[in-house]
């Protein structure tokens, strides 16, 4: 990223602003102290460790909001919504709750099979890719999946929402190609992180890679 940072462009005013000198003593040299690229910057574990540490808090907060705040907000919106009337094609398009006494947008679109399969695929991506590096995310995913199941049951049994039965939703399934790509990216990132940080037992990840290659 330093290649694109304006401070590292030697002909820019921002670059000269960080060249600090007191009398004949150099305090800060932008080219040497800020813009010089380390050899093997991708090794040593600093880069991968920064990614894990940076995303750790972000993903945990996202899961926490999704399993606490989101269900409360959705239940409040559902209570101020009205179920669509049963038409002749309701078995195909389903019946949803609409805000503003049935005149507003759909409030239960996230319950349809296509959206549910996409959500489960996202949960599995987090479990495959991040939970081995951040184990607490497994607990977060479990809480979010439980909250999602609770909302689905409440929508179906309490609010009488009907799921669509068109071809698209009948064929809804997990994305096998996406999860396969996730597993491949998981192996690559874990190997990079393990060997960069000299993690104990890192050679066992090669065995994991050998097992997953046929998949």
PDB file of C-alpha atoms in Angstrom:
ATOM      1  CA  UNK A   1       0.000   0.000   0.000  1.00  0.00           C
ATOM      2  CA  UNK A   2       2.964   2.314   0.432  1.00  0.00           C
ATOM      3  CA  UNK A   3       3.350   2.405  -3.337  1.00  0.00           C
ATOM      4  CA  UNK A   4       0.034   4.277  -3.512  1.00  0.00           C
ATOM      5  CA  UNK A   5       0.512   6.466  -0.405  1.00  0.00           C
ATOM      6  CA  UNK A   6       0.995  10.091  -1.400  1.00  0.00           C
ATOM      7  CA  UNK A   7       3.462  10.620   1.464  1.00  0.00           C
ATOM      8  CA  UNK A   8       5.807   8.157  -0.243  1.00  0.00           C
ATOM      9  CA  UNK A   9       5.853  10.084  -3.513  1.00  0.00           C
ATOM     10  CA  UNK A  10       9.096  12.029  -3.311  1.00  0.00           C
ATOM     11  CA  UNK A  11       7.878  14.945  -5.416  1.00  0.00           C
ATOM     12  CA  UNK A  12       4.777  15.574  -3.306  1.00  0.00           C
ATOM     13  CA  UNK A  13       4.481  18.288  -0.615  1.00  0.00           C
ATOM     14  CA  UNK A  14       3.231  15.648   1.832  1.00  0.00           C
ATOM     15  CA  UNK A  15       6.522  13.771   1.474  1.00  0.00           C
ATOM     16  CA  UNK A  16       8.601  16.829   2.333  1.00  0.00           C
ATOM     17  CA  UNK A  17       6.329  17.625   5.262  1.00  0.00           C
ATOM     18  CA  UNK A  18       7.570  14.483   7.028  1.00  0.00           C
ATOM     19  CA  UNK A  19      11.270  15.222   6.552  1.00  0.00           C
ATOM     20  CA  UNK A  20      12.093  16.659   9.963  1.00  0.00           C
ATOM     21  CA  UNK A  21      15.475  18.127  10.851  1.00  0.00           C
ATOM     22  CA  UNK A  22      16.728  20.071  13.834  1.00  0.00           C
ATOM     23  CA  UNK A  23      19.862  21.963  12.875  1.00  0.00           C
ATOM     24  CA  UNK A  24      21.963  19.270  11.183  1.00  0.00           C
ATOM     25  CA  UNK A  25      20.318  16.341  12.926  1.00  0.00           C
ATOM     26  CA  UNK A  26      17.744  14.255  11.017  1.00  0.00           C
ATOM     27  CA  UNK A  27      14.770  13.431  13.209  1.00  0.00           C
ATOM     28  CA  UNK A  28      12.547  11.813  10.611  1.00  0.00           C
ATOM     29  CA  UNK A  29      13.319  10.756   7.053  1.00  0.00           C
ATOM     30  CA  UNK A  30      10.138   9.885   5.155  1.00  0.00           C
ATOM     31  CA  UNK A  31      11.910   7.734   2.580  1.00  0.00           C
ATOM     32  CA  UNK A  32      13.847   5.617   5.085  1.00  0.00           C
ATOM     33  CA  UNK A  33      11.621   5.626   8.157  1.00  0.00           C
ATOM     34  CA  UNK A  34       8.139   5.517   6.612  1.00  0.00           C
ATOM     35  CA  UNK A  35       8.254   4.465   2.972  1.00  0.00           C
ATOM     36  CA  UNK A  36      10.981   1.860   2.818  1.00  0.00           C
ATOM     37  CA  UNK A  37       9.614  -1.593   2.056  1.00  0.00           C
ATOM     38  CA  UNK A  38      10.966  -4.469   4.097  1.00  0.00           C
ATOM     39  CA  UNK A  39      12.397  -7.431   2.241  1.00  0.00           C
ATOM     40  CA  UNK A  40      10.080 -10.410   2.560  1.00  0.00           C
ATOM     41  CA  UNK A  41       7.360  -8.125   3.924  1.00  0.00           C
ATOM     42  CA  UNK A  42       4.862 -10.915   3.408  1.00  0.00           C
ATOM     43  CA  UNK A  43       6.807 -13.257   5.708  1.00  0.00           C
ATOM     44  CA  UNK A  44       7.516 -13.048   9.415  1.00  0.00           C
ATOM     45  CA  UNK A  45       3.875 -13.334  10.429  1.00  0.00           C
ATOM     46  CA  UNK A  46       3.274  -9.611  10.882  1.00  0.00           C
ATOM     47  CA  UNK A  47       0.937  -9.267   7.905  1.00  0.00           C
ATOM     48  CA  UNK A  48      -1.216 -12.344   8.572  1.00  0.00           C
ATOM     49  CA  UNK A  49      -1.312 -11.602  12.300  1.00  0.00           C
ATOM     50  CA  UNK A  50      -2.528  -8.065  11.596  1.00  0.00           C
ATOM     51  CA  UNK A  51      -5.337  -9.442   9.403  1.00  0.00           C
ATOM     52  CA  UNK A  52      -6.483 -11.853  12.116  1.00  0.00           C
ATOM     53  CA  UNK A  53      -6.270  -9.253  14.887  1.00  0.00           C
ATOM     54  CA  UNK A  54      -8.038  -6.616  12.788  1.00  0.00           C
ATOM     55  CA  UNK A  55     -10.943  -8.835  11.749  1.00  0.00           C
ATOM     56  CA  UNK A  56     -11.289 -10.522  15.132  1.00  0.00           C
ATOM     57  CA  UNK A  57     -13.152  -7.684  16.842  1.00  0.00           C
ATOM     58  CA  UNK A  58     -15.069  -6.709  13.712  1.00  0.00           C
ATOM     59  CA  UNK A  59     -16.509 -10.167  13.083  1.00  0.00           C
ATOM     60  CA  UNK A  60     -17.322 -10.808  16.741  1.00  0.00           C
ATOM     61  CA  UNK A  61     -19.218  -7.514  16.956  1.00  0.00           C
ATOM     62  CA  UNK A  62     -21.070  -8.305  13.738  1.00  0.00           C
ATOM     63  CA  UNK A  63     -22.158 -11.717  15.038  1.00  0.00           C
ATOM     64  CA  UNK A  64     -23.116 -10.243  18.413  1.00  0.00           C
ATOM     65  CA  UNK A  65     -25.359  -7.646  16.764  1.00  0.00           C
ATOM     66  CA  UNK A  66     -26.865 -10.263  14.483  1.00  0.00           C
ATOM     67  CA  UNK A  67     -27.884 -12.565  17.320  1.00  0.00           C
ATOM     68  CA  UNK A  68     -29.158  -9.842  19.694  1.00  0.00           C
ATOM     69  CA  UNK A  69     -30.177  -6.580  18.044  1.00  0.00           C
ATOM     70  CA  UNK A  70     -31.366  -7.908  14.680  1.00  0.00           C
ATOM     71  CA  UNK A  71     -33.956 -10.387  16.056  1.00  0.00           C
ATOM     72  CA  UNK A  72     -35.440  -7.688  18.298  1.00  0.00           C
ATOM     73  CA  UNK A  73     -35.697  -5.203  15.437  1.00  0.00           C
ATOM     74  CA  UNK A  74     -37.250  -7.779  13.096  1.00  0.00           C
ATOM     75  CA  UNK A  75     -39.819  -8.885  15.671  1.00  0.00           C
ATOM     76  CA  UNK A  76     -40.818  -5.256  16.261  1.00  0.00           C
ATOM     77  CA  UNK A  77     -41.210  -4.663  12.518  1.00  0.00           C
ATOM     78  CA  UNK A  78     -43.209  -7.868  12.099  1.00  0.00           C
ATOM     79  CA  UNK A  79     -45.619  -6.748  14.810  1.00  0.00           C
ATOM     80  CA  UNK A  80     -46.300  -3.572  12.824  1.00  0.00           C
ATOM     81  CA  UNK A  81     -46.773  -5.487   9.572  1.00  0.00           C
ATOM     82  CA  UNK A  82     -49.706  -7.280   7.998  1.00  0.00           C
ATOM     83  CA  UNK A  83     -49.815 -10.604   6.192  1.00  0.00           C
ATOM     84  CA  UNK A  84     -50.453 -10.450   2.463  1.00  0.00           C
ATOM     85  CA  UNK A  85     -53.871 -11.687   1.332  1.00  0.00           C
ATOM     86  CA  UNK A  86     -54.063 -15.236   0.022  1.00  0.00           C
ATOM     87  CA  UNK A  87     -54.177 -14.982  -3.778  1.00  0.00           C
ATOM     88  CA  UNK A  88     -54.480 -17.704  -6.351  1.00  0.00           C
ATOM     89  CA  UNK A  89     -50.689 -17.766  -6.892  1.00  0.00           C
ATOM     90  CA  UNK A  90     -49.802 -17.595  -3.187  1.00  0.00           C
ATOM     91  CA  UNK A  91     -48.469 -21.142  -3.293  1.00  0.00           C
ATOM     92  CA  UNK A  92     -45.848 -19.995  -5.820  1.00  0.00           C
ATOM     93  CA  UNK A  93     -44.865 -16.565  -4.506  1.00  0.00           C
ATOM     94  CA  UNK A  94     -45.678 -17.233  -0.849  1.00  0.00           C
ATOM     95  CA  UNK A  95     -47.296 -14.877   1.642  1.00  0.00           C
ATOM     96  CA  UNK A  96     -45.159 -12.318   3.424  1.00  0.00           C
ATOM     97  CA  UNK A  97     -45.549  -9.655   6.057  1.00  0.00           C
ATOM     98  CA  UNK A  98     -45.631  -6.133   4.667  1.00  0.00           C
ATOM     99  CA  UNK A  99     -44.998  -3.014   6.679  1.00  0.00           C
ATOM    100  CA  UNK A 100     -47.493  -0.131   6.933  1.00  0.00           C
ATOM    101  CA  UNK A 101     -50.653  -2.261   7.085  1.00  0.00           C
ATOM    102  CA  UNK A 102     -49.652  -4.371   4.122  1.00  0.00           C
ATOM    103  CA  UNK A 103     -48.743  -1.481   1.807  1.00  0.00           C
ATOM    104  CA  UNK A 104     -45.027  -1.247   2.496  1.00  0.00           C
ATOM    105  CA  UNK A 105     -42.006  -3.410   1.687  1.00  0.00           C
ATOM    106  CA  UNK A 106     -41.741  -7.094   2.556  1.00  0.00           C
ATOM    107  CA  UNK A 107     -40.384  -7.732   6.026  1.00  0.00           C
ATOM    108  CA  UNK A 108     -39.923 -11.509   5.789  1.00  0.00           C
ATOM    109  CA  UNK A 109     -37.950 -11.856   2.569  1.00  0.00           C
ATOM    110  CA  UNK A 110     -34.984 -13.224   4.527  1.00  0.00           C
ATOM    111  CA  UNK A 111     -36.999 -16.346   5.383  1.00  0.00           C
ATOM    112  CA  UNK A 112     -37.316 -17.669   1.822  1.00  0.00           C
ATOM    113  CA  UNK A 113     -35.233 -20.775   1.021  1.00  0.00           C
ATOM    114  CA  UNK A 114     -32.830 -18.958  -1.343  1.00  0.00           C
ATOM    115  CA  UNK A 115     -31.926 -16.406   1.327  1.00  0.00           C
ATOM    116  CA  UNK A 116     -31.680 -19.068   4.026  1.00  0.00           C
ATOM    117  CA  UNK A 117     -29.267 -21.166   1.948  1.00  0.00           C
ATOM    118  CA  UNK A 118     -27.134 -18.088   1.259  1.00  0.00           C
ATOM    119  CA  UNK A 119     -27.052 -17.338   4.984  1.00  0.00           C
ATOM    120  CA  UNK A 120     -26.053 -20.895   5.912  1.00  0.00           C
ATOM    121  CA  UNK A 121     -23.310 -20.760   3.267  1.00  0.00           C
ATOM    122  CA  UNK A 122     -21.986 -17.595   4.918  1.00  0.00           C
ATOM    123  CA  UNK A 123     -22.024 -19.295   8.324  1.00  0.00           C
ATOM    124  CA  UNK A 124     -20.053 -22.234   6.950  1.00  0.00           C
ATOM    125  CA  UNK A 125     -17.553 -19.870   5.353  1.00  0.00           C
ATOM    126  CA  UNK A 126     -16.857 -18.286   8.748  1.00  0.00           C
ATOM    127  CA  UNK A 127     -16.535 -21.712  10.372  1.00  0.00           C
ATOM    128  CA  UNK A 128     -14.171 -23.057   7.702  1.00  0.00           C
ATOM    129  CA  UNK A 129     -11.983 -19.987   7.232  1.00  0.00           C
ATOM    130  CA  UNK A 130     -11.888 -18.020  10.472  1.00  0.00           C
ATOM    131  CA  UNK A 131     -12.915 -20.238  13.387  1.00  0.00           C
ATOM    132  CA  UNK A 132      -9.654 -22.275  13.365  1.00  0.00           C
ATOM    133  CA  UNK A 133      -7.787 -18.978  13.877  1.00  0.00           C
ATOM    134  CA  UNK A 134     -10.417 -17.287  16.079  1.00  0.00           C
ATOM    135  CA  UNK A 135     -12.158 -20.106  18.019  1.00  0.00           C
ATOM    136  CA  UNK A 136     -14.625 -17.745  19.706  1.00  0.00           C
ATOM    137  CA  UNK A 137     -16.256 -17.200  16.302  1.00  0.00           C
ATOM    138  CA  UNK A 138     -17.609 -20.764  16.487  1.00  0.00           C
ATOM    139  CA  UNK A 139     -19.673 -19.774  19.509  1.00  0.00           C
ATOM    140  CA  UNK A 140     -20.838 -16.640  17.698  1.00  0.00           C
ATOM    141  CA  UNK A 141     -21.925 -18.589  14.625  1.00  0.00           C
ATOM    142  CA  UNK A 142     -23.815 -21.060  16.831  1.00  0.00           C
ATOM    143  CA  UNK A 143     -25.662 -18.182  18.539  1.00  0.00           C
ATOM    144  CA  UNK A 144     -26.511 -16.540  15.215  1.00  0.00           C
ATOM    145  CA  UNK A 145     -27.736 -19.825  13.718  1.00  0.00           C
ATOM    146  CA  UNK A 146     -29.922 -20.392  16.793  1.00  0.00           C
ATOM    147  CA  UNK A 147     -31.371 -16.871  16.541  1.00  0.00           C
ATOM    148  CA  UNK A 148     -32.032 -17.369  12.834  1.00  0.00           C
ATOM    149  CA  UNK A 149     -33.835 -20.670  13.487  1.00  0.00           C
ATOM    150  CA  UNK A 150     -35.911 -18.979  16.192  1.00  0.00           C
ATOM    151  CA  UNK A 151     -36.936 -16.173  13.803  1.00  0.00           C
ATOM    152  CA  UNK A 152     -37.812 -18.686  11.093  1.00  0.00           C
ATOM    153  CA  UNK A 153     -40.070 -20.673  13.447  1.00  0.00           C
ATOM    154  CA  UNK A 154     -41.747 -17.522  14.772  1.00  0.00           C
ATOM    155  CA  UNK A 155     -42.376 -16.250  11.240  1.00  0.00           C
ATOM    156  CA  UNK A 156     -43.889 -19.531  10.072  1.00  0.00           C
ATOM    157  CA  UNK A 157     -45.895 -20.590  13.109  1.00  0.00           C
ATOM    158  CA  UNK A 158     -46.796 -17.322  14.845  1.00  0.00           C
ATOM    159  CA  UNK A 159     -47.099 -14.876  11.930  1.00  0.00           C
ATOM    160  CA  UNK A 160     -48.335 -17.497   9.398  1.00  0.00           C
ATOM    161  CA  UNK A 161     -45.803 -16.580   6.723  1.00  0.00           C
ATOM    162  CA  UNK A 162     -45.900 -18.982   3.768  1.00  0.00           C
ATOM    163  CA  UNK A 163     -42.766 -19.918   1.851  1.00  0.00           C
ATOM    164  CA  UNK A 164     -42.743 -19.698  -1.964  1.00  0.00           C
ATOM    165  CA  UNK A 165     -42.674 -22.965  -3.883  1.00  0.00           C
ATOM    166  CA  UNK A 166     -41.419 -21.723  -7.248  1.00  0.00           C
ATOM    167  CA  UNK A 167     -38.616 -23.507  -9.094  1.00  0.00           C
ATOM    168  CA  UNK A 168     -35.866 -21.198  -7.814  1.00  0.00           C
ATOM    169  CA  UNK A 169     -36.694 -21.742  -4.162  1.00  0.00           C
ATOM    170  CA  UNK A 170     -37.349 -25.451  -4.567  1.00  0.00           C
ATOM    171  CA  UNK A 171     -33.855 -25.887  -5.972  1.00  0.00           C
ATOM    172  CA  UNK A 172     -32.187 -23.695  -3.337  1.00  0.00           C
ATOM    173  CA  UNK A 173     -29.098 -25.379  -1.911  1.00  0.00           C
ATOM    174  CA  UNK A 174     -25.682 -24.659  -0.471  1.00  0.00           C
ATOM    175  CA  UNK A 175     -23.129 -23.352  -2.929  1.00  0.00           C
ATOM    176  CA  UNK A 176     -20.719 -26.263  -3.313  1.00  0.00           C
ATOM    177  CA  UNK A 177     -18.331 -24.334  -5.562  1.00  0.00           C
ATOM    178  CA  UNK A 178     -18.170 -21.410  -3.134  1.00  0.00           C
ATOM    179  CA  UNK A 179     -17.479 -23.660  -0.152  1.00  0.00           C
ATOM    180  CA  UNK A 180     -14.815 -25.535  -2.128  1.00  0.00           C
ATOM    181  CA  UNK A 181     -13.122 -22.233  -2.922  1.00  0.00           C
ATOM    182  CA  UNK A 182     -13.406 -21.296   0.761  1.00  0.00           C
ATOM    183  CA  UNK A 183     -11.642 -24.509   1.806  1.00  0.00           C
ATOM    184  CA  UNK A 184      -8.837 -23.854  -0.681  1.00  0.00           C
ATOM    185  CA  UNK A 185      -8.411 -20.278   0.539  1.00  0.00           C
ATOM    186  CA  UNK A 186      -8.517 -21.539   4.138  1.00  0.00           C
ATOM    187  CA  UNK A 187      -5.632 -23.936   3.565  1.00  0.00           C
ATOM    188  CA  UNK A 188      -3.565 -21.251   1.844  1.00  0.00           C
ATOM    189  CA  UNK A 189      -4.110 -18.632   4.532  1.00  0.00           C
ATOM    190  CA  UNK A 190      -3.529 -21.048   7.422  1.00  0.00           C
ATOM    191  CA  UNK A 191      -0.265 -22.256   5.913  1.00  0.00           C
ATOM    192  CA  UNK A 192       0.892 -18.683   5.324  1.00  0.00           C
ATOM    193  CA  UNK A 193      -0.003 -17.680   8.883  1.00  0.00           C
ATOM    194  CA  UNK A 194       1.430 -20.805  10.518  1.00  0.00           C
ATOM    195  CA  UNK A 195       4.795 -20.753   8.742  1.00  0.00           C
ATOM    196  CA  UNK A 196       5.077 -16.965   8.959  1.00  0.00           C
ATOM    197  CA  UNK A 197       4.616 -17.005  12.730  1.00  0.00           C
ATOM    198  CA  UNK A 198       6.589 -20.247  13.243  1.00  0.00           C
ATOM    199  CA  UNK A 199       3.514 -21.810  14.845  1.00  0.00           C
ATOM    200  CA  UNK A 200       4.113 -25.004  16.801  1.00  0.00           C
ATOM    201  CA  UNK A 201       2.815 -28.044  14.899  1.00  0.00           C
ATOM    202  CA  UNK A 202       2.549 -26.099  11.645  1.00  0.00           C
ATOM    203  CA  UNK A 203       3.677 -29.123   9.618  1.00  0.00           C
ATOM    204  CA  UNK A 204       0.429 -30.892  10.501  1.00  0.00           C
ATOM    205  CA  UNK A 205      -1.381 -28.405   8.266  1.00  0.00           C
ATOM    206  CA  UNK A 206       0.313 -30.022   5.285  1.00  0.00           C
ATOM    207  CA  UNK A 207      -1.503 -33.229   6.224  1.00  0.00           C
ATOM    208  CA  UNK A 208      -4.756 -31.277   6.325  1.00  0.00           C
ATOM    209  CA  UNK A 209      -3.999 -29.943   2.850  1.00  0.00           C
ATOM    210  CA  UNK A 210      -3.309 -33.458   1.540  1.00  0.00           C
ATOM    211  CA  UNK A 211      -6.677 -34.646   2.899  1.00  0.00           C
ATOM    212  CA  UNK A 212      -8.583 -31.754   1.349  1.00  0.00           C
ATOM    213  CA  UNK A 213      -6.905 -31.857  -2.068  1.00  0.00           C
ATOM    214  CA  UNK A 214      -9.055 -34.744  -3.377  1.00  0.00           C
ATOM    215  CA  UNK A 215     -12.182 -32.830  -2.341  1.00  0.00           C
TER     216      UNK A 215
END
